[in-house]
Short mmCIF file of C-alpha atoms in Angstrom, two decimals:
data_model
loop_
_atom_site.label_atom_id
_atom_site.label_comp_id
_atom_site.label_asym_id
_atom_site.label_seq_id
_atom_site.Cartn_x
_atom_site.Cartn_y
_atom_site.Cartn_z
CA UNK A 1 -38.40 128.30 -17.35
CA UNK A 2 -39.93 131.66 -18.17
CA UNK A 3 -42.49 133.27 -15.97
CA UNK A 4 -45.83 132.49 -17.55
CA UNK A 5 -47.86 135.44 -18.69
CA UNK A 6 -51.61 135.27 -18.22
CA UNK A 7 -53.29 134.23 -21.42
CA UNK A 8 -56.24 135.84 -23.09
CA UNK A 9 -59.77 135.02 -22.17
CA UNK A 10 -61.39 132.52 -24.52
CA UNK A 11 -62.23 134.29 -27.77
CA UNK A 12 -65.50 133.87 -29.59
CA UNK A 13 -65.69 131.12 -32.17
CA UNK A 14 -67.64 132.24 -35.20
CA UNK A 15 -69.60 129.28 -36.52
CA UNK A 16 -72.04 131.01 -38.86
CA UNK A 17 -71.02 130.83 -42.50
CA UNK A 18 -72.00 134.46 -42.95
CA UNK A 19 -71.41 136.27 -39.67
CA UNK A 20 -72.00 140.03 -39.78
CA UNK A 21 -70.04 142.79 -38.07
CA UNK A 22 -69.88 146.55 -38.13
CA UNK A 23 -66.10 146.43 -38.52
CA UNK A 24 -63.24 143.99 -38.67
CA UNK A 25 -59.91 145.19 -37.31
CA UNK A 26 -56.93 143.14 -38.44
CA UNK A 27 -54.30 143.37 -35.72
CA UNK A 28 -54.60 143.53 -31.93
CA UNK A 29 -51.61 145.65 -31.05
CA UNK A 30 -51.95 149.25 -29.90
CA UNK A 31 -53.01 150.34 -33.42
CA UNK A 32 -55.91 147.90 -33.38
CA UNK A 33 -56.87 148.64 -29.80
CA UNK A 34 -56.89 152.41 -30.36
CA UNK A 35 -58.90 152.01 -33.54
CA UNK A 36 -61.44 149.88 -31.68
CA UNK A 37 -61.69 152.48 -28.91
CA UNK A 38 -62.45 155.29 -31.36
CA UNK A 39 -64.90 153.24 -33.44
CA UNK A 40 -66.80 152.27 -30.30
CA UNK A 41 -67.02 155.95 -29.36
CA UNK A 42 -68.34 156.61 -32.88
CA UNK A 43 -71.24 154.28 -32.21
CA UNK A 44 -70.16 151.02 -33.79
CA UNK A 45 -71.01 148.14 -31.47
CA UNK A 46 -70.09 144.89 -33.22
CA UNK A 47 -66.34 145.02 -33.76
CA UNK A 48 -64.28 141.93 -34.48
CA UNK A 49 -60.54 141.97 -33.79
CA UNK A 50 -58.51 139.35 -35.66
CA UNK A 51 -54.90 138.51 -34.80
CA UNK A 52 -52.55 135.62 -35.55
CA UNK A 53 -51.24 135.71 -31.96
CA UNK A 54 -53.10 134.19 -29.02
CA UNK A 55 -53.67 137.50 -27.25
CA UNK A 56 -53.68 141.26 -27.73
CA UNK A 57 -50.55 143.38 -27.45
CA UNK A 58 -48.81 143.02 -30.80
CA UNK A 59 -45.06 143.43 -30.42
CA UNK A 60 -45.46 143.66 -26.63
CA UNK A 61 -47.05 140.23 -26.63
CA UNK A 62 -44.14 138.70 -28.55
CA UNK A 63 -41.29 140.76 -27.03
CA UNK A 64 -40.39 138.77 -23.93
CA UNK A 65 -36.64 139.12 -23.79
CA UNK A 66 -35.10 140.06 -20.44
CA UNK A 67 -35.04 143.80 -19.86
CA UNK A 68 -37.50 144.71 -22.62
CA UNK A 69 -39.08 148.09 -21.94
CA UNK A 70 -40.27 151.16 -23.81
CA UNK A 71 -37.71 153.89 -24.42
CA UNK A 72 -40.31 156.66 -24.59
CA UNK A 73 -41.93 158.13 -21.49
CA UNK A 74 -44.50 155.54 -20.43
CA UNK A 75 -47.06 158.16 -19.38
CA UNK A 76 -47.08 159.15 -23.07
CA UNK A 77 -46.50 155.78 -24.70
CA UNK A 78 -49.11 153.64 -22.96
CA UNK A 79 -52.41 154.77 -24.48
CA UNK A 80 -55.79 155.28 -22.84
CA UNK A 81 -54.42 155.67 -19.32
CA UNK A 82 -57.18 158.02 -18.21
CA UNK A 83 -59.88 155.93 -19.86
CA UNK A 84 -58.74 152.78 -18.05
CA UNK A 85 -57.82 154.49 -14.77
CA UNK A 86 -54.25 153.19 -14.82
CA UNK A 87 -50.90 154.82 -14.04
CA UNK A 88 -47.66 153.01 -15.01
CA UNK A 89 -45.51 151.89 -12.09
CA UNK A 90 -42.39 153.56 -13.51
CA UNK A 91 -41.41 156.15 -16.08
CA UNK A 92 -40.26 153.53 -18.61
CA UNK A 93 -42.40 150.43 -17.99
CA UNK A 94 -41.10 146.97 -18.80
CA UNK A 95 -42.70 144.63 -21.32
CA UNK A 96 -44.87 142.59 -18.90
CA UNK A 97 -46.53 145.77 -17.64
CA UNK A 98 -47.03 147.10 -21.16
CA UNK A 99 -48.57 143.82 -22.28
CA UNK A 100 -50.79 143.78 -19.19
CA UNK A 101 -52.00 147.27 -20.12
CA UNK A 102 -52.90 146.10 -23.64
CA UNK A 103 -54.99 143.37 -22.01
CA UNK A 104 -56.51 145.97 -19.68
CA UNK A 105 -57.62 148.02 -22.69
CA UNK A 106 -59.12 144.96 -24.41
CA UNK A 107 -61.01 144.06 -21.25
CA UNK A 108 -62.19 147.64 -20.73
CA UNK A 109 -63.52 147.74 -24.31
CA UNK A 110 -65.06 144.24 -24.08
CA UNK A 111 -63.03 143.12 -27.08
CA UNK A 112 -62.18 139.65 -25.84
CA UNK A 113 -65.79 138.59 -26.29
CA UNK A 114 -65.57 139.33 -30.03
CA UNK A 115 -61.92 138.55 -30.78
CA UNK A 116 -60.51 135.90 -33.08
CA UNK A 117 -57.02 134.92 -31.93
CA UNK A 118 -54.72 132.42 -33.59
CA UNK A 119 -56.40 133.50 -36.81
CA UNK A 120 -55.06 134.97 -40.05
CA UNK A 121 -57.04 136.84 -42.67
CA UNK A 122 -56.50 135.14 -46.01
CA UNK A 123 -58.71 137.11 -48.36
CA UNK A 124 -60.91 140.21 -48.36
CA UNK A 125 -63.36 141.01 -51.16
CA UNK A 126 -65.47 144.12 -51.66
CA UNK A 127 -69.10 143.63 -52.72
CA UNK A 128 -70.37 146.80 -54.37
CA UNK A 129 -73.96 145.54 -54.43
CA UNK A 130 -74.12 145.23 -50.64
CA UNK A 131 -71.49 147.83 -49.72
CA UNK A 132 -69.70 145.35 -47.49
CA UNK A 133 -66.42 143.49 -47.26
CA UNK A 134 -66.30 139.70 -47.00
CA UNK A 135 -63.35 138.62 -44.85
CA UNK A 136 -62.12 135.03 -45.09
CA UNK A 137 -59.79 133.56 -42.45
CA UNK A 138 -57.58 130.49 -42.30
CA UNK A 139 -59.94 128.98 -39.74
CA UNK A 140 -62.89 128.98 -42.07
CA UNK A 141 -64.63 132.15 -40.91
CA UNK A 142 -66.47 134.25 -43.45
CA UNK A 143 -67.36 137.59 -41.92
CA UNK A 144 -69.16 140.35 -43.76
CA UNK A 145 -68.33 143.79 -42.42
CA UNK A 146 -69.24 147.36 -43.29
CA UNK A 147 -65.69 148.55 -42.54
CA UNK A 148 -62.25 146.93 -42.39
CA UNK A 149 -59.19 148.45 -40.75
CA UNK A 150 -55.71 147.03 -41.32
CA UNK A 151 -53.75 147.64 -38.13
CA UNK A 152 -51.13 144.94 -38.50
CA UNK A 153 -48.18 147.05 -37.43
CA UNK A 154 -44.70 147.43 -38.87
CA UNK A 155 -42.74 145.29 -36.39
CA UNK A 156 -44.00 141.84 -37.30
CA UNK A 157 -41.20 139.49 -38.28
CA UNK A 158 -37.73 139.41 -36.66
CA UNK A 159 -34.98 140.31 -39.09
CA UNK A 160 -33.25 137.14 -40.33
CA UNK A 161 -29.88 136.24 -38.88
CA UNK A 162 -27.18 138.10 -40.87
CA UNK A 163 -25.01 134.99 -41.20
CA UNK A 164 -24.36 132.40 -43.86
CA UNK A 165 -23.87 128.78 -42.87
CA UNK A 166 -25.99 129.16 -39.70
CA UNK A 167 -27.14 125.59 -40.26
CA UNK A 168 -23.57 124.42 -39.71
CA UNK A 169 -23.55 125.78 -36.14
CA UNK A 170 -24.11 122.91 -33.71
CA UNK A 171 -24.81 125.08 -30.69
CA UNK A 172 -28.03 126.87 -29.73
CA UNK A 173 -29.33 130.06 -31.35
CA UNK A 174 -32.45 132.21 -31.29
CA UNK A 175 -33.66 135.72 -32.07
CA UNK A 176 -33.96 138.06 -29.08
CA UNK A 177 -37.57 138.73 -29.93
CA UNK A 178 -38.29 135.01 -29.68
CA UNK A 179 -36.40 134.49 -26.45
CA UNK A 180 -35.81 130.87 -25.38
CA UNK A 181 -36.13 130.78 -21.59
CA UNK A 182 -36.07 126.98 -21.68
CA UNK A 183 -32.42 127.32 -22.66
CA UNK A 184 -31.41 130.39 -20.65
CA UNK A 185 -33.52 129.96 -17.53
CA UNK A 186 -34.81 133.01 -15.72
CA UNK A 187 -37.61 135.25 -16.91
CA UNK A 188 -38.23 138.75 -18.22
CA UNK A 189 -36.59 140.20 -15.12
CA UNK A 190 -33.34 138.36 -15.85
CA UNK A 191 -31.71 135.76 -13.56
CA UNK A 192 -30.70 133.61 -16.55
CA UNK A 193 -29.37 130.84 -14.33
CA UNK A 194 -28.82 128.22 -17.02
CA UNK A 195 -26.09 130.30 -18.68
CA UNK A 196 -23.54 130.26 -15.87
CA UNK A 197 -21.35 127.73 -17.69
CA UNK A 198 -22.10 128.98 -21.20
CA UNK A 199 -20.31 131.28 -23.64
CA UNK A 200 -22.95 133.46 -25.25
CA UNK A 201 -22.56 135.61 -28.36
CA UNK A 202 -24.81 138.61 -28.96
CA UNK A 203 -25.04 139.90 -32.52
CA UNK A 204 -26.02 143.56 -32.59
CA UNK A 205 -25.75 146.67 -30.41
CA UNK A 206 -29.06 148.39 -31.12
CA UNK A 207 -31.89 149.16 -28.72
CA UNK A 208 -32.73 145.49 -28.09
CA UNK A 209 -29.12 144.49 -27.44
CA UNK A 210 -28.59 147.41 -25.08
CA UNK A 211 -31.46 146.09 -22.97
CA UNK A 212 -30.50 142.40 -22.90
CA UNK A 213 -26.71 142.68 -22.58
CA UNK A 214 -26.75 143.70 -18.88
CA UNK A 215 -28.78 140.58 -18.06
CA UNK A 216 -26.53 138.32 -20.11
CA UNK A 217 -23.46 139.92 -18.60
CA UNK A 218 -24.80 139.23 -15.11
CA UNK A 219 -25.51 135.55 -15.83
CA UNK A 220 -23.38 134.08 -18.61
CA UNK A 221 -20.06 132.40 -18.01
CA UNK A 222 -18.68 134.51 -20.85
CA UNK A 223 -20.35 137.10 -23.05
CA UNK A 224 -19.09 138.12 -26.50
CA UNK A 225 -20.72 141.20 -28.04
CA UNK A 226 -20.27 141.43 -31.82
CA UNK A 227 -20.66 145.04 -32.87
CA UNK A 228 -20.90 146.58 -36.32
CA UNK A 229 -21.72 150.11 -35.14
CA UNK A 230 -21.28 151.39 -31.59
CA UNK A 231 -24.47 152.14 -29.71
CA UNK A 232 -25.10 155.75 -28.75
CA UNK A 233 -26.23 155.41 -25.16
CA UNK A 234 -27.47 158.27 -23.01
CA UNK A 235 -28.75 158.34 -19.44
CA UNK A 236 -32.17 156.76 -19.01
CA UNK A 237 -32.86 157.73 -15.41
CA UNK A 238 -35.79 155.37 -14.94
CA UNK A 239 -37.65 155.82 -11.66
CA UNK A 240 -40.79 154.68 -9.90
CA UNK A 241 -43.91 156.75 -10.39
CA UNK A 242 -44.23 159.44 -7.73
CA UNK A 243 -47.69 159.22 -6.11
CA UNK A 244 -47.44 162.89 -5.15
CA UNK A 245 -47.15 163.78 -8.83
CA UNK A 246 -50.08 161.50 -9.69
CA UNK A 247 -52.23 163.36 -7.14
CA UNK A 248 -51.66 166.61 -9.07
CA UNK A 249 -52.94 165.28 -12.41
CA UNK A 250 -56.07 166.88 -13.80
CA UNK A 251 -58.47 165.53 -16.45
CA UNK A 252 -56.93 165.61 -19.91
CA UNK A 253 -53.41 165.35 -18.50
CA UNK A 254 -52.28 162.51 -20.77
CA UNK A 255 -53.35 164.13 -24.03
CA UNK A 256 -51.59 167.36 -23.01
CA UNK A 257 -48.45 165.45 -22.10
CA UNK A 258 -48.46 163.46 -25.36
CA UNK A 259 -48.79 166.58 -27.51
CA UNK A 260 -46.18 168.38 -25.44
CA UNK A 261 -43.67 165.58 -25.98
CA UNK A 262 -44.25 165.56 -29.74
CA UNK A 263 -43.94 169.35 -29.93
CA UNK A 264 -40.62 169.33 -28.09
CA UNK A 265 -39.11 166.47 -30.09
CA UNK A 266 -40.16 168.04 -33.41
CA UNK A 267 -38.62 171.38 -32.40
CA UNK A 268 -41.76 173.49 -31.90
CA UNK A 269 -41.11 174.54 -28.33
CA UNK A 270 -44.35 176.26 -27.51
CA UNK A 271 -44.65 175.40 -23.82
CA UNK A 272 -42.79 174.10 -20.81
CA UNK A 273 -41.33 170.61 -21.21
CA UNK A 274 -43.71 168.32 -19.32
CA UNK A 275 -41.69 165.16 -19.98
CA UNK A 276 -38.13 166.42 -19.43
CA UNK A 277 -36.24 163.28 -20.43
CA UNK A 278 -33.37 162.29 -22.70
CA UNK A 279 -35.45 162.69 -25.86
CA UNK A 280 -36.99 166.07 -25.12
CA UNK A 281 -33.72 167.44 -23.73
CA UNK A 282 -31.87 166.24 -26.83
CA UNK A 283 -34.18 168.02 -29.25
CA UNK A 284 -34.39 171.12 -27.08
CA UNK A 285 -30.58 171.29 -27.29
CA UNK A 286 -30.74 170.76 -31.04
CA UNK A 287 -33.27 173.58 -31.30
CA UNK A 288 -30.79 175.98 -29.72
CA UNK A 289 -28.20 175.05 -32.35
CA UNK A 290 -30.27 174.99 -35.53
CA UNK A 291 -33.69 175.92 -36.85
CA UNK A 292 -36.20 173.09 -37.34
CA UNK A 293 -36.99 172.45 -40.99
CA UNK A 294 -39.90 170.96 -42.86
CA UNK A 295 -38.24 167.61 -43.41
CA UNK A 296 -39.16 165.57 -40.30
CA UNK A 297 -36.77 162.73 -41.13
CA UNK A 298 -33.86 165.12 -41.55
CA UNK A 299 -34.71 166.75 -38.21
CA UNK A 300 -34.81 163.32 -36.58
CA UNK A 301 -31.42 162.32 -38.01
CA UNK A 302 -29.93 165.66 -36.92
CA UNK A 303 -31.00 164.71 -33.41
CA UNK A 304 -29.40 161.28 -33.78
CA UNK A 305 -26.10 162.88 -34.78
CA UNK A 306 -26.21 165.32 -31.89
CA UNK A 307 -26.93 162.48 -29.47
CA UNK A 308 -23.86 160.62 -30.76
CA UNK A 309 -21.74 163.71 -30.21
CA UNK A 310 -23.07 164.28 -26.69
CA UNK A 311 -22.80 160.63 -25.63
CA UNK A 312 -19.13 160.17 -26.56
CA UNK A 313 -17.64 161.55 -23.30
CA UNK A 314 -19.93 159.30 -21.25
CA UNK A 315 -18.25 156.19 -22.66
CA UNK A 316 -14.77 157.13 -21.47
CA UNK A 317 -16.12 158.12 -18.06
CA UNK A 318 -17.73 154.70 -17.51
CA UNK A 319 -15.78 152.10 -19.51
CA UNK A 320 -12.44 151.54 -17.78
CA UNK A 321 -10.49 149.59 -20.43
CA UNK A 322 -9.18 152.09 -22.99
CA UNK A 323 -9.41 149.72 -25.97
CA UNK A 324 -12.98 148.74 -25.11
CA UNK A 325 -13.89 152.39 -24.58
CA UNK A 326 -12.52 153.27 -28.03
CA UNK A 327 -14.57 150.50 -29.64
CA UNK A 328 -17.72 151.51 -27.76
CA UNK A 329 -17.42 155.22 -28.63
CA UNK A 330 -19.72 156.24 -31.50
CA UNK A 331 -18.54 158.40 -34.33
CA UNK A 332 -19.32 162.07 -33.54
CA UNK A 333 -21.88 162.25 -36.35
CA UNK A 334 -23.33 158.73 -36.11
CA UNK A 335 -26.92 158.59 -37.44
CA UNK A 336 -27.74 155.54 -35.29
CA UNK A 337 -30.99 155.77 -33.35
CA UNK A 338 -30.30 156.99 -29.81
CA UNK A 339 -30.47 154.54 -26.94
CA UNK A 340 -30.95 155.38 -23.27
CA UNK A 341 -29.78 152.90 -20.64
CA UNK A 342 -27.93 153.03 -17.34
CA UNK A 343 -26.50 149.47 -17.14
CA UNK A 344 -25.22 148.80 -20.67
CA UNK A 345 -21.91 150.67 -20.50
CA UNK A 346 -21.05 149.42 -16.97
CA UNK A 347 -21.58 145.85 -18.22
CA UNK A 348 -18.65 146.34 -20.61
CA UNK A 349 -16.43 146.46 -17.50
CA UNK A 350 -17.42 142.95 -16.42
CA UNK A 351 -14.48 140.49 -16.54
CA UNK A 352 -16.67 137.98 -18.40
CA UNK A 353 -17.67 140.44 -21.14
CA UNK A 354 -15.79 141.17 -24.37
CA UNK A 355 -16.78 143.74 -26.99
CA UNK A 356 -15.66 142.68 -30.46
CA UNK A 357 -15.73 145.38 -33.13
CA UNK A 358 -16.60 143.77 -36.49
CA UNK A 359 -17.00 147.01 -38.39
CA UNK A 360 -19.63 147.53 -41.09
CA UNK A 361 -19.12 144.08 -42.69
CA UNK A 362 -20.23 142.38 -39.48
CA UNK A 363 -19.57 138.70 -38.84
CA UNK A 364 -18.06 136.60 -41.60
CA UNK A 365 -19.98 133.37 -41.07
CA UNK A 366 -20.67 130.48 -38.73
CA UNK A 367 -18.78 127.26 -38.25
CA UNK A 368 -19.76 124.18 -36.26
CA UNK A 369 -18.53 125.47 -32.90
CA UNK A 370 -19.15 129.21 -33.18
CA UNK A 371 -18.76 132.30 -35.33
CA UNK A 372 -15.98 133.83 -37.41
CA UNK A 373 -15.15 137.54 -37.46
CA UNK A 374 -12.23 139.03 -39.38
CA UNK A 375 -11.05 135.48 -40.01
CA UNK A 376 -10.82 134.64 -36.30
CA UNK A 377 -12.86 131.81 -34.80
CA UNK A 378 -14.84 132.39 -31.63
CA UNK A 379 -16.23 129.21 -30.01
CA UNK A 380 -19.62 129.84 -28.39
CA UNK A 381 -22.42 127.74 -26.95
CA UNK A 382 -25.26 130.06 -27.93
CA UNK A 383 -25.88 132.92 -30.37
CA UNK A 384 -28.51 135.56 -29.61
CA UNK A 385 -29.47 137.66 -32.63
CA UNK A 386 -30.47 141.13 -31.43
CA UNK A 387 -31.08 142.35 -34.97
CA UNK A 388 -34.53 143.91 -34.63
CA UNK A 389 -37.46 143.56 -36.99
CA UNK A 390 -37.96 143.79 -40.70
CA UNK A 391 -40.21 146.80 -41.15
CA UNK A 392 -43.33 145.86 -43.04
CA UNK A 393 -46.23 147.82 -44.46
CA UNK A 394 -49.67 147.19 -42.93
CA UNK A 395 -50.67 145.25 -46.05
CA UNK A 396 -47.57 143.15 -46.70
CA UNK A 397 -49.22 139.90 -45.63
CA UNK A 398 -52.53 140.63 -47.32
CA UNK A 399 -52.14 142.71 -50.48
CA UNK A 400 -52.36 139.79 -52.93
CA UNK A 401 -55.78 138.97 -51.46
CA UNK A 402 -57.46 142.38 -51.04
CA UNK A 403 -59.94 142.60 -53.92
CA UNK A 404 -61.51 146.01 -54.60
CA UNK A 405 -64.32 147.49 -56.68
CA UNK A 406 -63.10 146.32 -60.07
CA UNK A 407 -62.31 142.77 -58.99
CA UNK A 408 -58.56 143.32 -59.12
CA UNK A 409 -56.21 142.96 -56.11
CA UNK A 410 -54.56 145.88 -54.37
CA UNK A 411 -51.19 144.72 -55.70
CA UNK A 412 -52.41 145.49 -59.22
CA UNK A 413 -52.68 149.18 -58.31
CA UNK A 414 -49.63 149.34 -56.06
CA UNK A 415 -47.02 147.93 -58.42
CA UNK A 416 -44.86 151.04 -57.97
CA UNK A 417 -45.75 151.63 -54.33
CA UNK A 418 -48.77 152.64 -52.26
CA UNK A 419 -51.04 155.49 -53.21
CA UNK A 420 -53.38 156.98 -50.65
CA UNK A 421 -55.03 159.95 -49.04
CA UNK A 422 -53.36 160.74 -45.69
CA UNK A 423 -51.92 157.20 -45.66
CA UNK A 424 -55.38 156.09 -44.51
CA UNK A 425 -57.56 155.39 -47.60
CA UNK A 426 -56.89 154.26 -51.15
CA UNK A 427 -59.07 154.66 -54.25
CA UNK A 428 -60.95 151.59 -55.44
CA UNK A 429 -61.17 150.09 -51.96
CA UNK A 430 -64.11 151.71 -50.17
CA UNK A 431 -64.56 151.50 -46.41
CA UNK A 432 -61.01 150.12 -46.06
CA UNK A 433 -58.66 151.99 -43.74
CA UNK A 434 -55.00 151.68 -42.78
CA UNK A 435 -53.74 152.50 -39.31
CA UNK A 436 -50.01 152.14 -39.41
CA UNK A 437 -47.20 153.48 -41.55
CA UNK A 438 -48.26 153.09 -45.16
CA UNK A 439 -44.81 153.46 -46.71
CA UNK A 440 -44.55 156.85 -45.05
CA UNK A 441 -47.67 158.42 -46.58
CA UNK A 442 -48.42 160.14 -43.30
CA UNK A 443 -46.08 161.14 -40.49
CA UNK A 444 -43.93 159.67 -37.75
CA UNK A 445 -43.16 160.64 -34.20
CA UNK A 446 -40.82 159.26 -31.57
CA UNK A 447 -43.94 158.28 -29.65
CA UNK A 448 -45.51 155.85 -32.12
CA UNK A 449 -48.78 155.52 -30.22
CA UNK A 450 -49.43 159.24 -30.72
CA UNK A 451 -49.65 158.71 -34.48
CA UNK A 452 -51.76 155.58 -34.06
CA UNK A 453 -54.22 157.45 -31.85
CA UNK A 454 -54.52 160.40 -34.23
CA UNK A 455 -55.13 158.08 -37.18
CA UNK A 456 -57.67 156.05 -35.21
CA UNK A 457 -59.53 159.27 -34.42
CA UNK A 458 -59.35 160.22 -38.12
CA UNK A 459 -60.82 156.88 -39.20
CA UNK A 460 -63.64 157.12 -36.67
CA UNK A 461 -64.45 160.67 -37.83
CA UNK A 462 -64.78 159.47 -41.43
CA UNK A 463 -67.08 156.66 -40.32
CA UNK A 464 -69.17 159.14 -38.32
CA UNK A 465 -69.43 161.47 -41.32
CA UNK A 466 -70.49 158.59 -43.53
CA UNK A 467 -73.38 157.83 -41.19
CA UNK A 468 -74.20 161.53 -40.73
CA UNK A 469 -74.77 161.80 -44.50
CA UNK A 470 -77.18 158.83 -44.35
CA UNK A 471 -74.80 156.80 -46.49
CA UNK A 472 -72.94 153.57 -45.90
CA UNK A 473 -70.00 153.77 -48.33
CA UNK A 474 -67.08 156.20 -48.40
CA UNK A 475 -64.24 156.21 -50.90
CA UNK A 476 -61.44 158.62 -51.69
CA UNK A 477 -61.65 160.10 -55.19
CA UNK A 478 -58.90 159.35 -57.65
CA UNK A 479 -58.16 163.08 -57.99
CA UNK A 480 -57.73 163.61 -54.22
CA UNK A 481 -55.52 160.56 -53.95
CA UNK A 482 -53.32 161.65 -56.86
CA UNK A 483 -52.92 165.15 -55.40
CA UNK A 484 -51.91 163.79 -51.98
CA UNK A 485 -49.51 161.22 -53.38
CA UNK A 486 -47.83 163.82 -55.58
CA UNK A 487 -47.49 166.14 -52.58
CA UNK A 488 -45.77 163.42 -50.59
CA UNK A 489 -43.53 162.16 -53.38
CA UNK A 490 -42.47 165.64 -54.50
CA UNK A 491 -41.52 166.61 -50.97
CA UNK A 492 -39.62 163.37 -50.47
CA UNK A 493 -37.41 163.81 -53.55
CA UNK A 494 -37.57 160.05 -54.15
CA UNK A 495 -36.50 159.29 -50.59
CA UNK A 496 -37.93 156.29 -48.76
CA UNK A 497 -39.95 156.52 -46.65
CA UNK A 498 -41.84 159.52 -47.94
CA UNK A 499 -43.47 161.63 -45.24
CA UNK A 500 -45.71 164.65 -45.08
CA UNK A 501 -43.31 167.60 -45.49
CA UNK A 502 -43.91 169.25 -42.12
CA UNK A 503 -43.62 168.38 -38.43
CA UNK A 504 -46.06 165.77 -37.05
CA UNK A 505 -48.25 168.28 -35.19
CA UNK A 506 -48.73 170.13 -38.49
CA UNK A 507 -49.91 166.88 -40.08
CA UNK A 508 -52.36 166.29 -37.23
CA UNK A 509 -53.65 169.85 -37.62
CA UNK A 510 -54.09 169.28 -41.36
CA UNK A 511 -56.27 166.24 -40.63
CA UNK A 512 -58.46 168.26 -38.25
CA UNK A 513 -58.78 171.10 -40.78
CA UNK A 514 -59.66 168.67 -43.55
CA UNK A 515 -62.42 167.16 -41.42
CA UNK A 516 -63.73 170.62 -40.55
CA UNK A 517 -63.91 171.46 -44.25
CA UNK A 518 -66.35 168.69 -45.08
CA UNK A 519 -63.97 165.83 -45.86
CA UNK A 520 -62.95 167.20 -49.25
CA UNK A 521 -61.98 164.45 -51.68
CA UNK A 522 -64.20 161.75 -50.20
CA UNK A 523 -67.16 160.37 -52.13
CA UNK A 524 -70.14 159.18 -50.07
CA UNK A 525 -72.79 156.89 -51.51
CA UNK A 526 -75.14 154.02 -50.85
CA UNK A 527 -75.01 150.64 -52.61
CA UNK A 528 -76.96 150.56 -55.89
#
C-alpha cells in the first residue's frame, strides 16, 4: 500500500445560489497559489480557488510515482519560501515535500477556508451590466466574481499509451503519473515489494522514467526498458540543505536566486552563478561556445544538444556491458530534454535489467501476455507507461463555455489559435486573466514557477490599476491585442509554440516597463 498523504482541510461548501467573490481562480497548482498570493497583496480578500482534485498542488498532488522530484534547484522552484518561512530539506526536493509545501502556502494564505475541491467549472458568462463573471460548477455552485483567473496548468492529462491492442493485454498496466501502489507495494520512496516475482516493462526513457527505473530495478524480478530515444543523463548531485548556508541568507535571497538562475540559463551572465548546478553549468558552457540569440526556444534546444554531446562519455564510464552502453548513448546532437540523475545509468548494470532499443517507431503492439517490439514477443506481468503529459492550454477544458461580451464563446474568436496581450488578457473577455502558457504568447524558462510568479504579479498590478482609476472593468483593446499577436507570430515564423522573441528576463522587463507607462492598450471603465 502507498504511504497516505495528508488530505486537505474540509473546503467550504457554497450553498447560496448567488455567492459573491472578488475573484475566482481556476486551478490550485503553483500557478493558482501564486496568483492568489499576489491578489491578496493587492487587497482582494474574498478569493475562491476551484480545482477538480481533492487538494492543492496540481501536478505535485497527482505525481506520486516512486522517485518523483523536481529537476530544477528547489530553492528556486518552490515558491514563496521566504513568505512561508520554509527551507527545502534538499537541493532537489521529492514530490511529497513539494506537495506539502503547496499545502503550506494554501494554509498560510487561508485558502482552504474558501476552496472548492472536487469541483469543475462548467461555464463562465460575462455580464456587462454588472461587470461581473458568473461561474457555474458541476456541483451546482453559481458564483459571481469581479475577476476570474484561469490557472489550470499545462500538465493535466497523462499522455495516452502509445500502443494499439492494449485491451488485449491480460496483465496489469498503468501510467506512471497514476501510480498503482496497490499492485507494486511500497511508497513514494520505493521499496516496491510486490514486484519481486514480476516482470515489469517500462515504456519511455524521459525524465519520469529516469526517476522511476532505479526503484523498479531495485525491486522487480525482471525489468525491461523499452526505449525509442536514449536519455541524456547528467550528474544530479543532490544533497541535503546545509544549515550553515541557510544561516547566511539575507532578506530577498530567493528572488535574487531565481532571477540569477534564469539569467544564467538564458545566456545573460551578468553575475556570479548562485545556483551552480547541471543546468546553469550547461548554459554557461554553451555561452562560451556561441552567442545567445533572440530565439529562446532555439537557445534552449542548443543547450539540449550540447548536453547530449557532453553526457555521451559518462555512459561508457558507468554502463559496463558494451551493447547496453551503445544503446544508452544519445546521439551527439540529440535535442531531447536533458535529465540529471545519479542512479539511472548504474541501474542498467543490474542483472535483472534489460534495455531494449525500439528506435523511433517504438513498440509494435500488445498481445495477451506482453508487448511486441521489432516482431519479437516479450512476456511481462505489468506495463508502466512513463510517457509524460499531453500539454494543454489553460483553456482547453473550458473554452467552449467561456462566454464574453458579445454572447459568443471564446472558441468563436480562437478558431485559428489564441490571441492575447502578453498571453494574459484577450479582447472581448474583460477581467479574465490567464496564468499559464497560452500557446506560447509569453515566455518560458527552465524554472516554470518563475514565469508563473511574474505573470501573477502582472495580473495583480492590472487589478490594482483598475481600482486606482476608480473603475471595476479592464479589457485589452483590439488594436493592442492585434499588435502583440502579430509581434509574436512574426517572430515565430509559424513555429509552435510562439514565444516573445527575446530572453525571458527581457520579457519580464517589458511587462514592468509597460506597467510603468500607464498600462497602454488597456481600456478601463465602469458598468453602464
